[in-house]
Every structure is written in C-alpha cells, then in structure tokens.
XYZ file of N, CA and C in Angstrom:
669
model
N -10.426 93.106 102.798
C -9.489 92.180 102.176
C -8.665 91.493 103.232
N -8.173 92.388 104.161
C -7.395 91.654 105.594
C -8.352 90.424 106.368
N -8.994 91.333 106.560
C -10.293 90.600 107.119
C -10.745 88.983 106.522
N -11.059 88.811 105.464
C -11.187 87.987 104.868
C -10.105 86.971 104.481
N -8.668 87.529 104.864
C -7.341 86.980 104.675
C -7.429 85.837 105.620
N -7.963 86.649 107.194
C -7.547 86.639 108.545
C -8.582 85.169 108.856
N -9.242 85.675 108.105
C -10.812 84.704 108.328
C -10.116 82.869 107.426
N -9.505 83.542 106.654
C -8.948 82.263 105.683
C -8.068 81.107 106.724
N -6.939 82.014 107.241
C -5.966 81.399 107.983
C -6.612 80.648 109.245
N -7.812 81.500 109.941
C -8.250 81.024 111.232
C -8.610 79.357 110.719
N -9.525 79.206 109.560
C -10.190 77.724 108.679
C -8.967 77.047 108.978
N -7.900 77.557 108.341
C -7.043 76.545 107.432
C -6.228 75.878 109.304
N -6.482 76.642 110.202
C -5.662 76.244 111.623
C -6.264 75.566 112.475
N -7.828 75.521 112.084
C -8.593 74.198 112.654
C -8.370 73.131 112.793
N -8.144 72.598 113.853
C -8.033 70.947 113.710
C -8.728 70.202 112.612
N -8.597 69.299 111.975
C -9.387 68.653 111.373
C -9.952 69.596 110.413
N -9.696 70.544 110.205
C -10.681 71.008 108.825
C -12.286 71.471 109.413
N -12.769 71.517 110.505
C -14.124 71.420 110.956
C -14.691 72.446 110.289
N -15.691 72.369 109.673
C -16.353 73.305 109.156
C -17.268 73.817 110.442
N -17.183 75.475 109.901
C -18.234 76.388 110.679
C -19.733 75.401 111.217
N -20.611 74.924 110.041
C -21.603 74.689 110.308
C -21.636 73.742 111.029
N -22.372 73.931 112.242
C -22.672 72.986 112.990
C -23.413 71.544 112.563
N -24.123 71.602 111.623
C -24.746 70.180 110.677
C -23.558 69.534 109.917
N -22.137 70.127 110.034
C -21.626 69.109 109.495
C -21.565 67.682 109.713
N -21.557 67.011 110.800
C -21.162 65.972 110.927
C -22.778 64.999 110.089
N -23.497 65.290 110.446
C -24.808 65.077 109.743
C -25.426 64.824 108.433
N -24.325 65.786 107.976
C -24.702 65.438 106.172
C -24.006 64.403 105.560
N -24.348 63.719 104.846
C -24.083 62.975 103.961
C -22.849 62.925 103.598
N -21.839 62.183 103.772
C -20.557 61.938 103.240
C -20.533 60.934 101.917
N -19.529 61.635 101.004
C -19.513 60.684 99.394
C -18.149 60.936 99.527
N -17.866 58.999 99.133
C -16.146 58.777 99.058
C -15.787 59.210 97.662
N -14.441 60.124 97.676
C -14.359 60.396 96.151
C -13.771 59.292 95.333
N -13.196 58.255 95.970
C -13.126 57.093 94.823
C -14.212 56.293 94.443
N -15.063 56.718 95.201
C -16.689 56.121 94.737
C -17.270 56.792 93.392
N -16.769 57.867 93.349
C -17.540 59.122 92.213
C -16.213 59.812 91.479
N -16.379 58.982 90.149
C -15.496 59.238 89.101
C -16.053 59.926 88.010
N -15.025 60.938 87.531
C -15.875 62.010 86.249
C -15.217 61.920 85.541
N -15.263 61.958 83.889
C -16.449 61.564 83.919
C -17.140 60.253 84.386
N -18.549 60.006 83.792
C -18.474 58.535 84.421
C -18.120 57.654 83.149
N -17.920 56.270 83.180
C -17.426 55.325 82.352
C -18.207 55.018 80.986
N -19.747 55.240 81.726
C -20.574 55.080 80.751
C -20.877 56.147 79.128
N -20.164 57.447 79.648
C -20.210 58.632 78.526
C -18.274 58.371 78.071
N -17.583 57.572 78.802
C -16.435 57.016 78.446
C -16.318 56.427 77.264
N -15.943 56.397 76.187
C -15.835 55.561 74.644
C -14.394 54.659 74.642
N -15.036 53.875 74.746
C -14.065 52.326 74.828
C -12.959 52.407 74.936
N -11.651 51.933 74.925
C -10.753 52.170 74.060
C -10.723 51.464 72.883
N -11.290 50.633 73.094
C -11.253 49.654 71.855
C -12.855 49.532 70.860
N -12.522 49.987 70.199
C -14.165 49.960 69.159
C -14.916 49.170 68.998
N -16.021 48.610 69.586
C -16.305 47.542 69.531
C -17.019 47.312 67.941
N -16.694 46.104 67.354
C -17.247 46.094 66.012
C -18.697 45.026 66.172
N -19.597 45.476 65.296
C -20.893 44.530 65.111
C -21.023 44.215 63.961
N -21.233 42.873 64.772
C -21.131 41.646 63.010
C -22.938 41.423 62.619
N -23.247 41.565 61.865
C -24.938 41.711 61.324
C -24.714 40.191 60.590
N -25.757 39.213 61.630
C -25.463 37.674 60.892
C -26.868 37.939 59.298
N -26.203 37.871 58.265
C -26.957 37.749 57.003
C -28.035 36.294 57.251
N -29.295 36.988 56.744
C -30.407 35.752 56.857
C -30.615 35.616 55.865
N -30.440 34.030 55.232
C -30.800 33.725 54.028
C -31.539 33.886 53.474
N -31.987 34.143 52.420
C -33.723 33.922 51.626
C -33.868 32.435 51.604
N -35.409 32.427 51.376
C -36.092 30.819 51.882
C -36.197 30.509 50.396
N -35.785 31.583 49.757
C -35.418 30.418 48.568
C -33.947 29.899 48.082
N -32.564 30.984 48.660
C -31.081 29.974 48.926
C -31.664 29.095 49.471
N -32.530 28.577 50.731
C -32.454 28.140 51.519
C -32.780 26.375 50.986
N -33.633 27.357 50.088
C -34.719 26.081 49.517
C -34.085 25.442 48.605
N -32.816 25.760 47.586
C -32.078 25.657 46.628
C -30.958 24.970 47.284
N -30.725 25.360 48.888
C -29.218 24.474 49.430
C -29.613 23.501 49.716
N -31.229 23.304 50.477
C -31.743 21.746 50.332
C -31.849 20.779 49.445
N -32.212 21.145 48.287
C -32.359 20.833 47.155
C -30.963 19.972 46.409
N -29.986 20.510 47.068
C -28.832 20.511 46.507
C -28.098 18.985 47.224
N -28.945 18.782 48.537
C -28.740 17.562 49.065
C -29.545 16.282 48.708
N -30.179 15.664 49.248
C -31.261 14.770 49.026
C -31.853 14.848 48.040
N -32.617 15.777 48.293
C -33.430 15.895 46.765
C -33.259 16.124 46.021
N -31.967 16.086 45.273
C -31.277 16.358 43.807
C -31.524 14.818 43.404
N -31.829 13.953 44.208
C -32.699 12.453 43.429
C -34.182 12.802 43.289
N -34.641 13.286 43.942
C -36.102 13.428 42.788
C -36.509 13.424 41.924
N -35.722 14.380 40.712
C -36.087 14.719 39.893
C -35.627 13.070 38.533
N -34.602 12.624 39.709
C -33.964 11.541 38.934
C -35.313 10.100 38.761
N -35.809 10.292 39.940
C -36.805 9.435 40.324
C -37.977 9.452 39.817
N -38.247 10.987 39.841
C -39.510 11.272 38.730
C -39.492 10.888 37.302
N -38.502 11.113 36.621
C -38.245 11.137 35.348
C -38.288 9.300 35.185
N -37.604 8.234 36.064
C -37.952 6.910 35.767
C -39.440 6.537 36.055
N -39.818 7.120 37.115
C -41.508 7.003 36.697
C -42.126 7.286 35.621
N -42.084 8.362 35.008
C -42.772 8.581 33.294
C -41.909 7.506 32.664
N -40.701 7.543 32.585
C -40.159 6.211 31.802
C -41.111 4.843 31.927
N -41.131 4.788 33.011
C -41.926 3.445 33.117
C -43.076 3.418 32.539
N -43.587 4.647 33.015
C -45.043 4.301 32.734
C -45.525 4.738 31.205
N -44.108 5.553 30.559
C -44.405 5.249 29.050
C -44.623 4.025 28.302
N -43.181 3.309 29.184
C -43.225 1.846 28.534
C -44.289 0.768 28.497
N -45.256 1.264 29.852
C -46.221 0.234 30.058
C -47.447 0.868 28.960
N -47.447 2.211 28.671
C -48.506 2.535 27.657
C -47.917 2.032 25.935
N -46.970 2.035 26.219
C -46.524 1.743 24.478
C -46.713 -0.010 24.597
N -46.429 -0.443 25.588
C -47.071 -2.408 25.571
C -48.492 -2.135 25.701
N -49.346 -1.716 26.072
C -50.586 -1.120 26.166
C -50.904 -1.433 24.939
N -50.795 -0.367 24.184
C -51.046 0.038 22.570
C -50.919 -0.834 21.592
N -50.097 -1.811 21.956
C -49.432 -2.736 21.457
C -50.106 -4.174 21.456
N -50.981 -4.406 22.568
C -51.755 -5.200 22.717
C -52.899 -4.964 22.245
N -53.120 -3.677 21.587
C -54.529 -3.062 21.617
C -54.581 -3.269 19.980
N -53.218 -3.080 19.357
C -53.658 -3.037 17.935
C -53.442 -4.919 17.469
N -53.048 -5.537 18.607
C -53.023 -7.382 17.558
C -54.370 -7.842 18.023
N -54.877 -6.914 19.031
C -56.612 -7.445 19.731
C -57.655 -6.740 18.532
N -57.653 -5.333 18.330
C -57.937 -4.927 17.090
C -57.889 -5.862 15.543
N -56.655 -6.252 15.325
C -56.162 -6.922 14.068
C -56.980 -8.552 13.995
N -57.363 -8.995 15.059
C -58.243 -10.007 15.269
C -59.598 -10.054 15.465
N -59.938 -9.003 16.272
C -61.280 -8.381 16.145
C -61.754 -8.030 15.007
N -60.877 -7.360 14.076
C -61.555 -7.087 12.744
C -61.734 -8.340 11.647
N -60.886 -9.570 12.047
C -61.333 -10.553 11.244
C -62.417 -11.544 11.638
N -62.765 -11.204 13.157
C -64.016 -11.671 13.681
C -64.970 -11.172 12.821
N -64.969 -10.078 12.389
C -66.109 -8.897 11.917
C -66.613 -9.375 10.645
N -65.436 -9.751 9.972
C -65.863 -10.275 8.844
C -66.294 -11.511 8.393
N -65.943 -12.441 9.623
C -66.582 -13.659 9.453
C -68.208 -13.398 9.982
N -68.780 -12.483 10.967
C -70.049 -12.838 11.293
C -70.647 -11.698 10.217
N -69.897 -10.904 9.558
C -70.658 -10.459 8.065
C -71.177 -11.320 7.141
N -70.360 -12.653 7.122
C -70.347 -13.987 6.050
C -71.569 -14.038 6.856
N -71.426 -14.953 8.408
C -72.158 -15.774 8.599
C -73.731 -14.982 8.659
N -73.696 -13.614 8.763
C -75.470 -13.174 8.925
C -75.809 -12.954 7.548
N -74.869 -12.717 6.408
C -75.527 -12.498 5.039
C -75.793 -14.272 4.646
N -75.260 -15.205 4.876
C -75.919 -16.750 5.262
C -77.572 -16.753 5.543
N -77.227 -16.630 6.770
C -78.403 -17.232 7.656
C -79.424 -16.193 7.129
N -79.351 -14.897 6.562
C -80.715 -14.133 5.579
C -81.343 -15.361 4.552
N -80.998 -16.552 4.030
C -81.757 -16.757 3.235
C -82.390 -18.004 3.884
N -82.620 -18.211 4.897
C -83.464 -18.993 6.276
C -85.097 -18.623 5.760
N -85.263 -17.131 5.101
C -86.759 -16.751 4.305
C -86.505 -16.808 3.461
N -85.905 -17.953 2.730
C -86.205 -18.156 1.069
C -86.969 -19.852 1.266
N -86.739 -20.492 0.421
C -87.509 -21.696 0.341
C -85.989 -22.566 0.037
N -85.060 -22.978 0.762
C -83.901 -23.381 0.631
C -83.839 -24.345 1.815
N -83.864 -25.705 1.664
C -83.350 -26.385 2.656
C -82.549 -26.150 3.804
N -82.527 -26.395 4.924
C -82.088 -25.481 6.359
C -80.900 -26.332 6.390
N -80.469 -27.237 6.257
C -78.949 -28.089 5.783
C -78.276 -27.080 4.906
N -78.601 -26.334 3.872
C -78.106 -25.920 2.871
C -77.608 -24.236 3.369
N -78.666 -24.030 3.903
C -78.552 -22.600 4.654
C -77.486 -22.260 5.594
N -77.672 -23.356 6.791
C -76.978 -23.140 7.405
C -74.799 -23.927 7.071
N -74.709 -24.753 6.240
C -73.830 -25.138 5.357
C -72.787 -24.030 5.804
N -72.573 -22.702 5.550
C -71.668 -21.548 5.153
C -71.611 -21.301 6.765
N -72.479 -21.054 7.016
C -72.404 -20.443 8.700
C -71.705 -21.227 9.545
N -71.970 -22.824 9.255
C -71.664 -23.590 10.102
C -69.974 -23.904 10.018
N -69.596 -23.579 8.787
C -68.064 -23.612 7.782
C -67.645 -22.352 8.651
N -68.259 -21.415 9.155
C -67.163 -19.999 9.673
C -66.845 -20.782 11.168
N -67.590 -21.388 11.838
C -67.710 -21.604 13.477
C -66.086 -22.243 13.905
N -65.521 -22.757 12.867
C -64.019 -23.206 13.330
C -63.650 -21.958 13.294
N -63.265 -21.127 12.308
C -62.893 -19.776 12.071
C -62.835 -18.933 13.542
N -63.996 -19.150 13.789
C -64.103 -17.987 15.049
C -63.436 -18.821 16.238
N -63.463 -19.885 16.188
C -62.678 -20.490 17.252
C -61.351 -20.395 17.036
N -60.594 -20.548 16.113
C -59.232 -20.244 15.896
C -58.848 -18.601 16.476
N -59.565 -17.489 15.646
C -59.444 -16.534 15.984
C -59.182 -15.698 17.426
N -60.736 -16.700 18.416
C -60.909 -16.739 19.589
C -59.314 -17.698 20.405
N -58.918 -18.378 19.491
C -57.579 -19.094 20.332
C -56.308 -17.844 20.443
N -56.636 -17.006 19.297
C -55.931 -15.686 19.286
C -55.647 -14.829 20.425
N -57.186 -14.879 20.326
C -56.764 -13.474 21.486
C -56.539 -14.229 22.895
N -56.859 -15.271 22.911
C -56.506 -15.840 24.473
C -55.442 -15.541 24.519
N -54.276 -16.368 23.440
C -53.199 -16.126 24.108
C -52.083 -14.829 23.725
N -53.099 -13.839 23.348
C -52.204 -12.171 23.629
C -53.153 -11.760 25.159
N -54.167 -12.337 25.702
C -54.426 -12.251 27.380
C -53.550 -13.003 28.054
N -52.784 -13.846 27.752
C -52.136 -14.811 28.459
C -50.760 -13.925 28.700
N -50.250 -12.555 27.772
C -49.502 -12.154 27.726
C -50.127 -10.648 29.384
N -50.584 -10.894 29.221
C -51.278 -9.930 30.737
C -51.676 -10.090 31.881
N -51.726 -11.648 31.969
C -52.753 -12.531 33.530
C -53.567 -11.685 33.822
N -54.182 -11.997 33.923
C -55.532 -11.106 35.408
C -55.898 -9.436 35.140
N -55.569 -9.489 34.156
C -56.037 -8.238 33.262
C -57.263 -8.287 31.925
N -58.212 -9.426 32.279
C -58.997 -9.505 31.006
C -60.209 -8.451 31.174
N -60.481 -8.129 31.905
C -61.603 -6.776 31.860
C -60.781 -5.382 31.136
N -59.423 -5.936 31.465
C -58.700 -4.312 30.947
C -58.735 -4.029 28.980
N -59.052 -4.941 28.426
C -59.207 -5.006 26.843
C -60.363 -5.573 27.098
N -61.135 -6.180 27.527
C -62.629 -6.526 27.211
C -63.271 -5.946 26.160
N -63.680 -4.649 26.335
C -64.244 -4.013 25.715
C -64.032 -3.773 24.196
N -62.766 -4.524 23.453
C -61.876 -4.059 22.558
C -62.481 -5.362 21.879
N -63.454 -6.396 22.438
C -63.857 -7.198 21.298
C -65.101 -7.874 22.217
N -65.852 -6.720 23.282
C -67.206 -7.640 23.838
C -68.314 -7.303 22.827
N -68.584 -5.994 22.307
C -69.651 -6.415 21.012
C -69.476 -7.015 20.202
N -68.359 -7.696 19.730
C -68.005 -8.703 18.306
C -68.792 -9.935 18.692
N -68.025 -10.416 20.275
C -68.527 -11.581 21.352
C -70.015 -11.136 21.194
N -70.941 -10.599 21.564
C -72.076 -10.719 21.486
C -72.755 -10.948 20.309
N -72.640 -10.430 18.864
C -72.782 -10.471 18.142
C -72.772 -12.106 17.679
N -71.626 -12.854 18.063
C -71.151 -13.841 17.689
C -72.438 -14.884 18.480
N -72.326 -14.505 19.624
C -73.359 -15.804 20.794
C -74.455 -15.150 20.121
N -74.946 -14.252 19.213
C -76.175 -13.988 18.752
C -76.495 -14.578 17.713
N -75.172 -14.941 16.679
C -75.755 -15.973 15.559
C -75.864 -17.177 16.014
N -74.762 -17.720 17.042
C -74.618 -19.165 17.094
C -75.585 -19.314 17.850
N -76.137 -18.914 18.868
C -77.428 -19.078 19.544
C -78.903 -19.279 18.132
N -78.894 -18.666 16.891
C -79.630 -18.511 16.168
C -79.640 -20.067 15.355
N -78.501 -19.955 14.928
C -78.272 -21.158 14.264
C -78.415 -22.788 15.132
N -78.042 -22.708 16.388
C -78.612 -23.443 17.337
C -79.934 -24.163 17.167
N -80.515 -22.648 17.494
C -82.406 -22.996 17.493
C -82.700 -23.668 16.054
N -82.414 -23.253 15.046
C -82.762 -24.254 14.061
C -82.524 -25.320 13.733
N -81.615 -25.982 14.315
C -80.568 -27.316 14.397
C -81.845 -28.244 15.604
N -81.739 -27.806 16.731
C -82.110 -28.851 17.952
C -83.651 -28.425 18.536
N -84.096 -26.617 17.877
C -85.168 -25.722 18.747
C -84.759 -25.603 20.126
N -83.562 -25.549 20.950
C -83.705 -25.207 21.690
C -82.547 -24.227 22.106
N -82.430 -23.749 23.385
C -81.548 -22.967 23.533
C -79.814 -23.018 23.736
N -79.057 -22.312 23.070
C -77.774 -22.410 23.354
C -77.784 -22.447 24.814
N -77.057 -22.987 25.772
C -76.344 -22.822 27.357
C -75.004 -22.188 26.753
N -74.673 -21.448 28.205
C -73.301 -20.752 28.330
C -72.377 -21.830 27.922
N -72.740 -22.846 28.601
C -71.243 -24.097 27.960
C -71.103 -24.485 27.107
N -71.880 -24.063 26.326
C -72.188 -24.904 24.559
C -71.299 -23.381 23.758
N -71.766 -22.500 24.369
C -71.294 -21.545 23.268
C -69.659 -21.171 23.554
N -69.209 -21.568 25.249
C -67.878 -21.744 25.152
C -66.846 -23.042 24.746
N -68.034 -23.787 24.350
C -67.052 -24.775 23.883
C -67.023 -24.712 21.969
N -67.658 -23.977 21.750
C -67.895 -23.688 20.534
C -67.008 -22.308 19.578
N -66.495 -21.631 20.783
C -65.660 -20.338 20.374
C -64.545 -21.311 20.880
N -63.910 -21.806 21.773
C -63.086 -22.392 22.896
C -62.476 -21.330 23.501
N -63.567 -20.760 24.154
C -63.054 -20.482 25.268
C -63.348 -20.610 26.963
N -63.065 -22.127 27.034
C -63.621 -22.284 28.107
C -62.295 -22.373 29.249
N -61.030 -21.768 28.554
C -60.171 -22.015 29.682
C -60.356 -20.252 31.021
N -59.561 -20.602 32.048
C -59.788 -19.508 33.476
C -59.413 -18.726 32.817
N -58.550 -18.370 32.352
C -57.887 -16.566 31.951
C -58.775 -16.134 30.895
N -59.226 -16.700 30.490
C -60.161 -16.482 29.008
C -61.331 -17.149 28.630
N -62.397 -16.504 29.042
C -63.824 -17.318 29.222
C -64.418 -16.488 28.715
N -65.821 -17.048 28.220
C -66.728 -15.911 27.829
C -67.182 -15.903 28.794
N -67.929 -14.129 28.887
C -67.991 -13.807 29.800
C -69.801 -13.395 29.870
N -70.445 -14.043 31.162
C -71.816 -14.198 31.269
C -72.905 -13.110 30.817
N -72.097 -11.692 30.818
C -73.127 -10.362 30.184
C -73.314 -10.656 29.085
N -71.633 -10.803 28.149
C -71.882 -10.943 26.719
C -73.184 -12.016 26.557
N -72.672 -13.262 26.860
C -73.580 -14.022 26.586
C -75.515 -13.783 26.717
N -75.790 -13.444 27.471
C -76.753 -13.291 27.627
C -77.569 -12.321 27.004
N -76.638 -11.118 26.716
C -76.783 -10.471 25.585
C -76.791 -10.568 24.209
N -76.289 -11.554 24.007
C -76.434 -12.072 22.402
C -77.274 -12.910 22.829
N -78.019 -13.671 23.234
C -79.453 -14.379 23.602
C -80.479 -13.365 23.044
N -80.459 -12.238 23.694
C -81.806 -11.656 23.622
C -80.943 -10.454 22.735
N -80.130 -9.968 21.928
C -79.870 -9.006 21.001
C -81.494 -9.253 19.862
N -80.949 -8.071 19.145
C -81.991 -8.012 18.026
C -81.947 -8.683 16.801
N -80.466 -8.716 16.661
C -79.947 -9.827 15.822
C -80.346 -11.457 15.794
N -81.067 -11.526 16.695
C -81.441 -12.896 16.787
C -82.955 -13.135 16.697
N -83.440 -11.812 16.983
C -85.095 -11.847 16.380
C -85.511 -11.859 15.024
N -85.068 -11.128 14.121
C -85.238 -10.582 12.861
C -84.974 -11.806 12.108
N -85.006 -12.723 12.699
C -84.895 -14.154 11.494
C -86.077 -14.525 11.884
C-alpha cells in the first residue's frame, strides 16, 4: 500500500506528466475539444422538429378543380349545339311534310292521267283519249312551281329532299313521254319535259336520272 502510495507521488512529480512508457510520444494524440460525449448526433434537438406531410390530391379533386375553371363552358356549349341542331331537324321535318303534302297531290293527278291514257286500247279517237291527260299537264306544273319554291327555301340543298318526290318525277316523264309519242311519234327531249313540268330554272331542274328513267320505265311500255 506504501509502496504504491510512493509510486503515485514519484508520477505526479514528473515534469510534464511523462508517462513511464517510452512510446509515448508516438502514439496518437486526440484533442479533447475535438471529441464530445455524447456525440450530437444521439443528442435530441432542443427543439422538435415538426414534419409537414404535403396532402396529394386525387386526380379526380384535381379533375373537378379544372373543371371548375374553363371548362365549366362546355357543358354550356354542348347543350347550344343539340339546340341548334334540334332546330335545324324540326325545319328539316318541316320541309319534309309541305314536300310530302305536294307529292301526294302529284300522285293523284298521274292516277287520273294513267287511268286516261288505259283507254288508248279501246276504239276511241286519240284527241279524245288523250283530252283528260292533257287537262292534268298544267296541274303538274303548278304543283311542280310548288316545290321549287319550298327548295328555294334551302339553296343548294336539292339532292337533300330529292328523293321525297324522284319516283313521282319519273313516273310523271313516263306518261308525258307516252302521251308525246302519240301526239308527234317521236321522242320527248329533256327540254321538252322541263318546260312542260317548269322546271327549267338552276335551283330546280329535272334532274337527268329521273328523266331517263321514265323514258324507259315500264309504265311506258304496257300501252
């Protein structure tokens, strides 16, 4: 215990502190303000740091806040499109039933004029025969002044109702072509039979299929 006392005091009277081992000067020196304990990193803040979690929208808010800009006219825009284009089907319809309402009185004049021209095989003077038939041909021209001018109400749309009175038209260049041939023997021309309906103006002409088709229909053989 002395011993070890004695041994204490001799250390502590060293100059400088020198340690026994001769490798001291050799080893590695660490500054203690270099090496702090604990270290900073197992240190807890002083101040807590808080974390803010940024919320990600759904792509359908997303799609609904767009919506909510600009394109809240779409739907405004869409809806005057069907408007419109109701309105243009109800004028549509509208043209369809006074083209109809004329067409059907075409119908009944070339009913007159072919139950006529059937008695062409009786023994009846051909003046006399044709008499009734020849009495409808203003008729159909008036009628025909009809529908021109509900086309006149459309410009440049006459193929778009065509169809709403081209078999009547054929039918028609099929008697008057008939009644023709018995008058002169020869053939109606396209210009004879539009000056005969009148329709020889641009927006409203007969039109070269019909015609040619009531030339050679069947209606025009069977006499």
């Amino acid at each position: 215990m002395k011993s070890a006392f004695r041994n204490a005091v001799a250390l502590r009277t060293l100059p400088h502190y020198h340690c026994i081992n001769p490798h001291f000067h050799s080893l590695p020196r660490f500054s203690v303000a270099a090496v702090s304990w604990p270290p900073s990193s197992l240190v807890s803040p002083s101040k807590p740091e808080t974390f803010r979690f940024r919320r990600r929208s759904s792509p359908l808010r997303v799609r609904y806040s767009s919506m909510t800009g600009s394109e809240t006219d779409a739907p405004t825009s869409m809806e005057k499109q069907f408007e419109d284009f109701r309105v243009k089907l109800e004028e549509a319809g509208s043209l369809r039933e006074r083209i109809r309402a004329v067409v059907n009185e075409i119908e009944s004049i070339t009913r007159l004029m072919h139950a006529s021209l059937l008695h062409v095989h009786q023994s009846r003077p051909l003046s006399e025969v044709l008499e009734k038939p020849k009495a409808q041909v203003d008729g159909l021209k008036e009628l025909y002044g009809r529908l021109a001018e509900v086309q006149c109400e459309c410009p440049g749309e006459y193929y778009r109702f065509h169809n709403d009175w081209r078999s009547e038209t054929q039918t028609v260049v099929s008697l008057l072509a008939f009644m023709h041939w018995l008058e002169t023997g020869k053939l109606l021309m396209h210009t004879e039979a539009e000056e005969k309906l009148g329709m020889s103006q641009a927006e409203f002409a007969l039109d070269i299929e019909d015609y040619l088709i009531g030339e050679h229909s069947d209606e025009c053989h069977i006499y």
